XYZ file of C-alpha atoms in Angstrom:
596
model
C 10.718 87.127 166.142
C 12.069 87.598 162.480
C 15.682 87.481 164.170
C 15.334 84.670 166.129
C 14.031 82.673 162.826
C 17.191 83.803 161.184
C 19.399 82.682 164.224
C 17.531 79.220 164.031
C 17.809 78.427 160.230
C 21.870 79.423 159.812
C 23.301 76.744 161.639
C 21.117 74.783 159.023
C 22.325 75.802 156.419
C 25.714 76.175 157.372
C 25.481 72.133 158.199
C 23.747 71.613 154.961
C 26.644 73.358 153.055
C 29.215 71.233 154.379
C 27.483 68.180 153.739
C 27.255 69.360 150.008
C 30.840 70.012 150.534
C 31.950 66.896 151.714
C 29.520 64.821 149.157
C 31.504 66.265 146.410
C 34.903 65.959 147.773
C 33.783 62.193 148.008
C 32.820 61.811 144.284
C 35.732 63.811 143.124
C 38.071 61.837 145.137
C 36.304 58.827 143.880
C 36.538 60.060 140.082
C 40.458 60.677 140.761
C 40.961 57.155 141.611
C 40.487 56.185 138.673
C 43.134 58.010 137.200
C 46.644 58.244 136.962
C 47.871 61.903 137.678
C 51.236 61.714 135.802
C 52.297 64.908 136.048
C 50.890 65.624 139.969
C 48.060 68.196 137.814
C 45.191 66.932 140.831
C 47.543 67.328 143.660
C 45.183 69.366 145.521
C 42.282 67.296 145.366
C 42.166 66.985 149.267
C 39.669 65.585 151.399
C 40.140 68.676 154.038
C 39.838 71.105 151.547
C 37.041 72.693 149.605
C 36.178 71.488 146.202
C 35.686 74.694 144.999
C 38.828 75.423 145.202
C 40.713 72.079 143.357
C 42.480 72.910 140.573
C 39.611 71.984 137.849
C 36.605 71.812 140.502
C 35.921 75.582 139.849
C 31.969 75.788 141.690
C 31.350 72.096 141.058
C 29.452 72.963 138.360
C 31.852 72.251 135.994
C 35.063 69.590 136.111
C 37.479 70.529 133.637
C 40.450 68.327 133.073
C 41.725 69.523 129.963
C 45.209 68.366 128.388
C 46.349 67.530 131.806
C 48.347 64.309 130.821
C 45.712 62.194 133.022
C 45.888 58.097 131.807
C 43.604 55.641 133.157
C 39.738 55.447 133.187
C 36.917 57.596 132.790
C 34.433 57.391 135.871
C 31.090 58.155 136.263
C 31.342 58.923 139.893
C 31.288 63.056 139.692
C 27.844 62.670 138.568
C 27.640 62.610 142.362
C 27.600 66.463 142.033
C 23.566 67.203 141.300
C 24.551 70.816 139.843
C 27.210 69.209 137.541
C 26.596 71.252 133.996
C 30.281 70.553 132.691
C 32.630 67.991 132.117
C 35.809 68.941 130.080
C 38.318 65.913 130.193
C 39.699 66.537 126.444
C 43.305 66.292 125.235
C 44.254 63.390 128.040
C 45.767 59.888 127.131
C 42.466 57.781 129.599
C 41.774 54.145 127.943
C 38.787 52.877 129.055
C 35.120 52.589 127.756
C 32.830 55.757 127.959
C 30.940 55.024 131.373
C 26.866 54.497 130.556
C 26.670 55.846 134.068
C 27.600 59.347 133.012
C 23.505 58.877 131.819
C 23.140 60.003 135.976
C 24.419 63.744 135.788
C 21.370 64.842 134.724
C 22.169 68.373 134.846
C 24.739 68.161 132.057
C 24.988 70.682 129.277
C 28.725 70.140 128.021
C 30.335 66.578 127.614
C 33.703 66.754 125.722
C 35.942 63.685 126.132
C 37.721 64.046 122.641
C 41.483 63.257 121.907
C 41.710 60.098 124.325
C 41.959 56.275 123.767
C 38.231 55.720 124.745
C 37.335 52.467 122.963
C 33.790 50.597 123.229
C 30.245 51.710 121.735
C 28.972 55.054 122.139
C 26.262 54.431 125.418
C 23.048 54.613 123.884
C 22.067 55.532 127.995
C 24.149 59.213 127.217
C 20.587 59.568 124.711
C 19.265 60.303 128.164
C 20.971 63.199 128.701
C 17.935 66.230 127.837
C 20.121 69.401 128.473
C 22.901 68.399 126.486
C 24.208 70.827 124.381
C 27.381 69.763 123.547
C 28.818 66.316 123.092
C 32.050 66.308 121.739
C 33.322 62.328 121.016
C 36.016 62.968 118.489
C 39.551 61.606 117.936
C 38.999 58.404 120.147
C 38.881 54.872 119.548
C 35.115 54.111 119.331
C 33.111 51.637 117.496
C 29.481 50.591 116.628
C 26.652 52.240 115.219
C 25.496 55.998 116.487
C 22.781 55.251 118.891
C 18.846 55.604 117.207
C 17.763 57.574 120.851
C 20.200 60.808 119.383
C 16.893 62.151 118.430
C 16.417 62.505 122.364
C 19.247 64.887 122.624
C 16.733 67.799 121.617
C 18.635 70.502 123.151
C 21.858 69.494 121.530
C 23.600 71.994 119.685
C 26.730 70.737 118.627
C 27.531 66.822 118.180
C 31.486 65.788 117.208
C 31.844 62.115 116.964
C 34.789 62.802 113.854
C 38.119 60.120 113.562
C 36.205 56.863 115.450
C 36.330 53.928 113.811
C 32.039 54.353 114.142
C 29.769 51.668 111.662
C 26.237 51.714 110.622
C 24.171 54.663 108.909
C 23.429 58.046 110.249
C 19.840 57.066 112.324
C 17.272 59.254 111.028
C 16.382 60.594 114.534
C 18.967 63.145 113.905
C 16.335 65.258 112.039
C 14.503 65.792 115.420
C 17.631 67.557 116.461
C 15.867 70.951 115.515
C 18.794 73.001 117.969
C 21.618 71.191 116.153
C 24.072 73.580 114.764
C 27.476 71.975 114.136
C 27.587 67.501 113.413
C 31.359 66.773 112.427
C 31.138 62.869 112.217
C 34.155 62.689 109.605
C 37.054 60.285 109.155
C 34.904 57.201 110.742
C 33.238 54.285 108.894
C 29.843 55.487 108.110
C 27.724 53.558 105.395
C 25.073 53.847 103.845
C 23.140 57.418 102.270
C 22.823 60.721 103.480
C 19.411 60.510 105.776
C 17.066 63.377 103.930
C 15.660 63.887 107.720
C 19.471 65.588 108.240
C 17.822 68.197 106.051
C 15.258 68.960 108.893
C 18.251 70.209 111.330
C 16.590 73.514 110.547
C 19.491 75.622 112.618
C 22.303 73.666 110.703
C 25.842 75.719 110.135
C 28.145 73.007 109.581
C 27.675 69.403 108.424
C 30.560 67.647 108.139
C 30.361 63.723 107.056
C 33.804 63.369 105.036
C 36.080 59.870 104.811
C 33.098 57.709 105.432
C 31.425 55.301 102.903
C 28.744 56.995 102.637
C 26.832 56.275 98.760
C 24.073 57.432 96.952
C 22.743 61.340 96.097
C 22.936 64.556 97.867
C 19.563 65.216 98.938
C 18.257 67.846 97.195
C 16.800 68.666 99.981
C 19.621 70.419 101.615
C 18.364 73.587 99.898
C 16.466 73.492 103.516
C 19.189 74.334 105.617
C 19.661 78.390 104.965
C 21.983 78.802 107.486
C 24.526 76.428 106.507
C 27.617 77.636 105.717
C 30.472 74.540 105.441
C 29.163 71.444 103.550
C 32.159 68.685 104.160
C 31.624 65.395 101.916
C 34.728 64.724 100.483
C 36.386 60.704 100.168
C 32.704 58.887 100.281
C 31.295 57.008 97.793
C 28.454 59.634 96.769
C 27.237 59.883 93.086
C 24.747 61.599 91.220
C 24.983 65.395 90.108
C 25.846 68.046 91.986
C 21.974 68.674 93.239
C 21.374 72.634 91.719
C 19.457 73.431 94.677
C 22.794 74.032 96.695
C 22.410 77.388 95.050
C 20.154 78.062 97.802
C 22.109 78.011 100.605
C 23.338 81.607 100.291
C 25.731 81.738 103.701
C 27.342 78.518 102.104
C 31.011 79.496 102.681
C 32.606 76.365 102.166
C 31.482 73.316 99.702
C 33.710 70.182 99.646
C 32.567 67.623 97.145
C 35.482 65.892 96.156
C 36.825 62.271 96.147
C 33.623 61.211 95.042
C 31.897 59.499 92.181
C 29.842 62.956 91.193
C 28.998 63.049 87.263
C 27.063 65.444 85.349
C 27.810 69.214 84.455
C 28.826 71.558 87.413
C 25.385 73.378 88.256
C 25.930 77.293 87.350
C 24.145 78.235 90.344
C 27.076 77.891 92.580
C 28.649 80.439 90.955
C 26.152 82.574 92.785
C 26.596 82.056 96.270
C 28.017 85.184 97.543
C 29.689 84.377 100.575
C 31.386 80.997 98.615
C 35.003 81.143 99.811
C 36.548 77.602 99.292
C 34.940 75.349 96.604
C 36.360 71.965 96.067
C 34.600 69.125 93.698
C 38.196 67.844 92.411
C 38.259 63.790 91.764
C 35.251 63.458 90.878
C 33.449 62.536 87.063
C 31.734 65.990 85.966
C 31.992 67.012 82.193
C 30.878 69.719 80.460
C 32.437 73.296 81.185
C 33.107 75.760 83.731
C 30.338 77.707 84.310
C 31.365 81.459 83.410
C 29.273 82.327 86.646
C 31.936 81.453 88.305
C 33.562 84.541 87.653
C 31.410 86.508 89.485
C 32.820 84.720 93.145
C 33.681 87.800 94.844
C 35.016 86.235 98.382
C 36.377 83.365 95.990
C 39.721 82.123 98.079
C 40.195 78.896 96.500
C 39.066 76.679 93.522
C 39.881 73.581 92.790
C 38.018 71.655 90.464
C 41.035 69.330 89.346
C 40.846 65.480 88.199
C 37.476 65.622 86.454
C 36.835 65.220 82.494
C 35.582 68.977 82.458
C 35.822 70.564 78.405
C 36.289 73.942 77.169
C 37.975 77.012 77.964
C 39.365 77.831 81.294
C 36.962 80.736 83.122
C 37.796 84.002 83.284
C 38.235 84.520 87.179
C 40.468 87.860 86.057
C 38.124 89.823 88.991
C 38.860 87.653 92.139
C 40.511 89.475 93.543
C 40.842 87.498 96.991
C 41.571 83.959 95.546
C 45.222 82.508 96.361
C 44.835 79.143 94.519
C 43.170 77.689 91.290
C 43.690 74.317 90.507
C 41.735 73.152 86.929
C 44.299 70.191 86.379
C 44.020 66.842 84.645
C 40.702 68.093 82.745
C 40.483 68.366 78.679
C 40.617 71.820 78.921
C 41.331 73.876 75.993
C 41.960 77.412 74.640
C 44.245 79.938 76.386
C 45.254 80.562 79.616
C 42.955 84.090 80.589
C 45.736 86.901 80.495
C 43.806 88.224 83.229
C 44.805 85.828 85.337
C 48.415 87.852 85.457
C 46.147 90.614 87.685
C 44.997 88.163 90.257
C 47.280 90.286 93.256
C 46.339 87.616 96.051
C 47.376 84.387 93.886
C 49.635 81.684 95.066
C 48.653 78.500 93.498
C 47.858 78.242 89.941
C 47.981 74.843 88.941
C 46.549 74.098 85.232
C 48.785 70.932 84.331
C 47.567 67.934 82.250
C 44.975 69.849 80.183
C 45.405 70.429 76.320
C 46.247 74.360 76.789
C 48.200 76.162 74.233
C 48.649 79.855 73.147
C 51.582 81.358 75.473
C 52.112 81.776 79.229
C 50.524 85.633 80.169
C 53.781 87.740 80.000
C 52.955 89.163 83.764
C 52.150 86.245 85.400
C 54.086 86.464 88.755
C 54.823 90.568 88.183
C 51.404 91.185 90.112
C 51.366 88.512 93.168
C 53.353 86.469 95.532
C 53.351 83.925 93.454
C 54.620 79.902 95.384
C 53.414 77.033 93.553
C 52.841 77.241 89.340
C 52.441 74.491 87.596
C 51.449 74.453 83.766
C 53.054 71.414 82.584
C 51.639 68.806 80.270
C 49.852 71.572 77.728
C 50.861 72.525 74.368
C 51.888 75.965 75.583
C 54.345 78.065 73.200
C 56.443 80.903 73.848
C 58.981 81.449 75.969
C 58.782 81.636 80.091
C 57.939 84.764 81.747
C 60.463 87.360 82.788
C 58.580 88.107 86.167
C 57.803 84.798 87.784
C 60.012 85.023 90.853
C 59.835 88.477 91.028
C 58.501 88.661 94.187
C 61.139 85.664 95.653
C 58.498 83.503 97.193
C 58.014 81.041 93.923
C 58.933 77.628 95.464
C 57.469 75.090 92.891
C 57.602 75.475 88.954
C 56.892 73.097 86.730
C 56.392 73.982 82.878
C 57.171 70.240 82.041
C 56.151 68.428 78.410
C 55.035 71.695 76.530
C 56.558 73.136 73.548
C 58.603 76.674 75.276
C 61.943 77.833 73.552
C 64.409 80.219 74.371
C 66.651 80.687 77.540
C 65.809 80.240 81.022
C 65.121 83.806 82.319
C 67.640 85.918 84.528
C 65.172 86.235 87.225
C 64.778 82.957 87.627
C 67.486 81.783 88.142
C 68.140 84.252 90.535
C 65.043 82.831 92.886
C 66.086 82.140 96.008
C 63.477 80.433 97.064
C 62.988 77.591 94.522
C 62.948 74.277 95.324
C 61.374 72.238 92.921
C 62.129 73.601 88.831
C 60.717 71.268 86.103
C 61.192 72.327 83.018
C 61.768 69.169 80.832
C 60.580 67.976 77.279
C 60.529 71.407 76.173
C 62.459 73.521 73.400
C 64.554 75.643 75.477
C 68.351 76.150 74.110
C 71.301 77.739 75.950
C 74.299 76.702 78.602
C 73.568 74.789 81.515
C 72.045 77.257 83.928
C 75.118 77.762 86.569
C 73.551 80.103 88.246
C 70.829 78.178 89.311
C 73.868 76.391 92.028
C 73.970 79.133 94.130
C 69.967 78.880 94.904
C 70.658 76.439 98.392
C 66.854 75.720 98.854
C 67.072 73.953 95.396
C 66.185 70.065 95.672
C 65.344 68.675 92.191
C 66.504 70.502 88.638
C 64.750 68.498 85.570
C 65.676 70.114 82.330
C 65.921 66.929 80.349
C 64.714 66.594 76.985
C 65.502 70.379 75.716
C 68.797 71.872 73.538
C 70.858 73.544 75.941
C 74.222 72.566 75.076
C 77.766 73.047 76.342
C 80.066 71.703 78.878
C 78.327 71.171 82.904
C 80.859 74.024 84.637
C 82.480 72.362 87.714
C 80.435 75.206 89.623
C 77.744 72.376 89.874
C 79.460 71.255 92.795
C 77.453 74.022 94.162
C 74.006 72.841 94.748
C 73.778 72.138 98.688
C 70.222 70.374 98.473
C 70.207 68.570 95.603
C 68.664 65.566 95.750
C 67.054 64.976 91.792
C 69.102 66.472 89.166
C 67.944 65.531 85.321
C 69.626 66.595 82.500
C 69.217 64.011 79.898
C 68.499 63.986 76.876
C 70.394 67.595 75.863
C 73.541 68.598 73.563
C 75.815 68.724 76.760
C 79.220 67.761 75.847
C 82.565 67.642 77.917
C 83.781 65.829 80.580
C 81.567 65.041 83.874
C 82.691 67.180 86.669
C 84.585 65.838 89.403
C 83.132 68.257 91.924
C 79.653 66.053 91.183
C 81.385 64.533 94.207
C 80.300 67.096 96.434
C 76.398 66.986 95.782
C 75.778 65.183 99.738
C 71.854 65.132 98.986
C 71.997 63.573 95.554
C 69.490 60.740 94.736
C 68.903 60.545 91.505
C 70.937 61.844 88.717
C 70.435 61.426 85.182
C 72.584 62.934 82.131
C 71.768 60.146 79.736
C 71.321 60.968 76.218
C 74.141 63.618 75.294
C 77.488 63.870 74.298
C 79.779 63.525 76.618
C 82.972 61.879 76.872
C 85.785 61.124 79.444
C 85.829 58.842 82.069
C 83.180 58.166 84.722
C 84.659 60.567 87.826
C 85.654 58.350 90.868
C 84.196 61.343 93.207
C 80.465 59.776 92.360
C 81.343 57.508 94.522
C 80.634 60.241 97.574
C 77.506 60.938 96.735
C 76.076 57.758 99.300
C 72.325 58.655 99.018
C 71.919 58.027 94.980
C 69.542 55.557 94.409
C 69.152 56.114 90.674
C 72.299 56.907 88.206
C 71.938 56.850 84.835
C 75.134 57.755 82.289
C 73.467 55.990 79.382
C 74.063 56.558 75.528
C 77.276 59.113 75.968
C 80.972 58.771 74.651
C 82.318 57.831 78.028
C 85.145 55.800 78.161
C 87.878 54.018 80.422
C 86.568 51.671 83.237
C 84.072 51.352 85.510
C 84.905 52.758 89.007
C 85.626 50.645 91.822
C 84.590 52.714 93.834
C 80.659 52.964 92.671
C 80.424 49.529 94.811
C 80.496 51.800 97.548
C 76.796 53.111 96.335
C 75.380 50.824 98.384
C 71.826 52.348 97.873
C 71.540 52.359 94.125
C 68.679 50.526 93.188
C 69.541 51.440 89.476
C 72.320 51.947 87.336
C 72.538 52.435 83.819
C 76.343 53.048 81.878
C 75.311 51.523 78.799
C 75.944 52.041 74.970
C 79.161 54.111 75.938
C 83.034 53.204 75.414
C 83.493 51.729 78.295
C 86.417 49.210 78.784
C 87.764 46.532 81.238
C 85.833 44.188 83.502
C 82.852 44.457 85.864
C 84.434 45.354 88.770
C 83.552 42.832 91.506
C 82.631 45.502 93.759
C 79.525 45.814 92.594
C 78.148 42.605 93.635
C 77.891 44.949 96.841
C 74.741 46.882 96.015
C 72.480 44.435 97.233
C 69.569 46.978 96.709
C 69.957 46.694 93.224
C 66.998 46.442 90.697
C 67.970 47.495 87.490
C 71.505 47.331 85.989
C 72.385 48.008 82.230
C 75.837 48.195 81.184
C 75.431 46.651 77.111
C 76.546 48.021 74.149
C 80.161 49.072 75.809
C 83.642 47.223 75.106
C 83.568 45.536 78.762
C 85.553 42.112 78.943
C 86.103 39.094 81.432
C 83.639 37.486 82.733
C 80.275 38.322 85.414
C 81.891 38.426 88.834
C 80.549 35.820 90.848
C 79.570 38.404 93.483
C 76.364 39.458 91.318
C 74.405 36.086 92.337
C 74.125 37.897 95.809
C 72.497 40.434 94.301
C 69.066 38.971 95.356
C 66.644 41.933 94.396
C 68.095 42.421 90.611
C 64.856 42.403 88.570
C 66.945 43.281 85.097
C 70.381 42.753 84.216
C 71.696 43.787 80.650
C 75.399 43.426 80.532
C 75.978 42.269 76.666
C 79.026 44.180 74.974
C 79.318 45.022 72.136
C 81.450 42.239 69.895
């Protein structure tokens, strides 16, 4: 009897399974439609075959259609499929609205539809959705206000609605969220304050609400969430202190404050979260000092508390040993720089400029770690520069700009390879000009104006292969200007105003087509103006004044029709102003006077 059931029942079932079958090959066929298949990805979406099978289909459970270059529009058709839990169409180029009829696949857990061209308001009908646990929006084109029913989404666990162009406040709803471990709702157009009902997402890891307009205070009430462990607030409008009670989020790992309108002191208690690995409050208004505490950030990787009005000494962070950048710049800072800094083995980026600094640069700095970015400049640092900076060849940036350094520049730097960028201006520093720095061919800009090196410039700068900004005004250079200056291919800018030396302006400028600024100011140069430097025709400013220059303007220049600025008074120039120059329609400044 039992058999005979059996034998009864299969061809049942059998029939019911292919009318499951065929229902979702309908709504799948029906959701293709609406697409365009560039790239032939859906080609065996077939009406004779099984779904379960399609490329994407996998059981029908889940449709994922990720990065697949599909255009066109998003239907709501495959909610067709009752045991629909999944739908994956992320990294695809569709354009249309987001469907309220994907309210109907009631069974769905996972929505992503980020990185598309979805425009329109976010369906407040998706609020419908009670086994959602992921709805990922992001990097689409949507506007309006996030729906008030979010609250309804109580199984959610993860909501990214980040780079929308999304209005309105954050609805308070959210707090009934209780699940909700990750919101990302950055880079949109958010108003209003943080919603202290946020503070009830109990489960909370990661809140991220940055470049919004958000105003008013953190709520202190974020002490709440103990599981959180990246805070993301930076470019808003938020104000207030720094609420203390952050020191109570103990798995806090990453706390991003800046861009903001912050004042008050920075609260001590940070300097106690243990697992604190990137801490950035820069651009804000605190004052006061650096909390000591901060010294004591074991898992420390980066610090930046930069572009605030922040007094006193710098810390001493001499026992982190895994941070790889500091940045304290444009503060009031004053006192030393910690010598213990010059044991900080993971360092990359110390960057301490515009602060009122002085005492001397710690002799190992550089002799310990990989150092790639220092910059000190704009402090009232003495001394001379370290031997050991480079020592590891992976120093790309230096700048120890507007300080008061003397001596040479060090053997071992110019012997770094990997420089790019060396700014050592409005210093002290004496000797030749630094040939050897010509042979460093990742070397883009050289500004060691306003020092006392003196000597001729060997023809050996005919060297540099990337230079594009080369300053060296304001020295005790004397000698005749290289005609291998000819051969610099990148040059932009060059400056040598301000010395000594004499000779004629070299016709082989003229091959350096990219300069845009050339100044040869206050020398003894004499002879004529170059024809040829009409052929500049990107110089937006030139400067040859208060040197012994002779002849007439040469007509040529009426050419550099990007010109904005053009001195040539105080030299022995005759004749008259070609004609030419009224075609110079962007001049802003034009002082040609000679002197009598």
């Amino acid at each position: 009897m039992a058999s005979a059931v059996a034998r009864f029942l299969l061809p049942s079932a059998v029939l019911f399974l292919a009318a499951l079958h065929s229902a979702g090959a309908a709504a799948l066929l029906e959701f293709k439609r609406a697409l365009w298949d560039v790239d032939g990805r859906l080609s065996t979406w077939d009406a004779a075959d099984d779904p379960c099978v399609w490329a994407g289909g996998g059981d029908v459970t889940a449709v994922t259609l990720h990065a697949l270059n599909l255009h066109g529009a998003l239907s709501a058709a495959v909610c067709a499929l009752p045991r629909l839990a999944a739908l994956d169409v992320s990294s695809n180029a569709l354009t249309s609205r987001v469907p309220a009829g994907l309210a109907a696949c009631a069974a769905l857990e996972v929505l992503d539809l980020s990185v598309n061209a979805l425009h329109g308001a976010v369906p407040p009908e998706l609020c419908a959705l009670r086994s959602l646990r992921r709805l990922v929006l992001s990097e689409n084109m949507l506007f309006g206000e996030i729906p008030d029913g979010i609250g309804n989404l109580t199984a959610l666990k993860e909501l990214e609605i980040y780079s929308n162009n999304l209005t309105g406040r954050i609805p308070a709803s959210v707090g009934a969220l209780q699940r909700l471990r990750v919101i990302r709702a950055g880079l949109n157009d958010l108003s209003g304050p943080i919603p202290v009902e946020l503070t009830e997402c109990a489960s909370l890891e990661v809140l991220g609400l940055a470049q919004n307009h958000l105003a008013g205070t953190l709520p202190r009430e974020l002490s709440r969430l103990k599981n959180l462990n990246m805070l993301i607030l930076w470019v808003n409008a938020l104000s207030g202190e720094v609420p203390p009670e952050l020191g109570s989020c103990t798995n806090l790992q990453t706390l991003a404050l800046n861009d903001n309108a912050f004042t008050g002191g920075v609260p001590r208690v940070l300097g106690a979260l243990p697992s604190l690995t990137q801490l950035y409050i820069y651009h804000n208004m605190l004052n006061g000092t650096i909390p000591p505490d901060f010294g004591n950030l074991q898992n420390a990787v980066e610090i930046d508390l930069s572009e605030n009005n922040l007094v006193g000494d710098p810390p001493e962070l001499g026992q982190l040993r895994n941070i790889t950048r500091i940045d304290l710049s444009i503060n009031n800072l004053i006192g030393t720089i910690p010598t213990a800094f010059q044991n900080l083995s993971s360092l990359e980026y110390l960057e301490l400029f515009d602060n009122q600094l002085h005492g001397t640069i710690p002799p190992l700095l550089g002799a310990n770690s990989n150092l790639t970015v220092l910059d000190l400049s704009d402090n009232q640092l003495t001394g001379s520069i370290p031997p050991h900076l480079c020592k590891y060849e992976k120093l790309m940036f230096l700048s120890l700009g507007s300080n008061r350094l003397r001596g040479n520049i060090p053997p071992g730097l110019k012997a770094c390879r990997t420089l790019i960028q060396l700014r050592l201006g409005r210093n002290m520093l004496t000797g030749t000009f630094p040939v050897e720095l010509s042979l460093l061919h990742n070397l883009s800009g050289l500004q060691i104006g306003q020092n006392r090196f003196s000597g001729p410039i060997p023809p050996e700068i005919g060297n540099f292969r990337s230079i594009e900004a080369l300053n060296l005004s304001d020295n005790y250079f004397v000698g005749q200007i290289p005609a291998s200056i000819g051969n610099l291919k990148e040059l932009v800018m060059f400056n040598i105003s301000s010395n000594q030396f004499s000779g004629p302006i070299p016709r082989e400028l003229a091959r350096c087509t990219k300069l845009e600024r050339l100044d040869l100011s206050r020398n003894y140069l004499t002879g004529v103006i170059p024809e040829e430097l009409g052929s500049l025709v990107n110089l937006e400013m030139l400067k040859l004044s208060d040197n012994s220059l002779h002849g007439t303007i040469p007509r040529s220049l009426g050419r550099l029709w990007r010109l904005i600025e053009l001195q040539m008074g105080g030299n022995r120039l005759s004749g008259h102003i070609p004609v030419e120059f009224g075609r110079l329609s962007s001049l802003q400044m034009a002082l040609i006077k000679s002197q009598s």
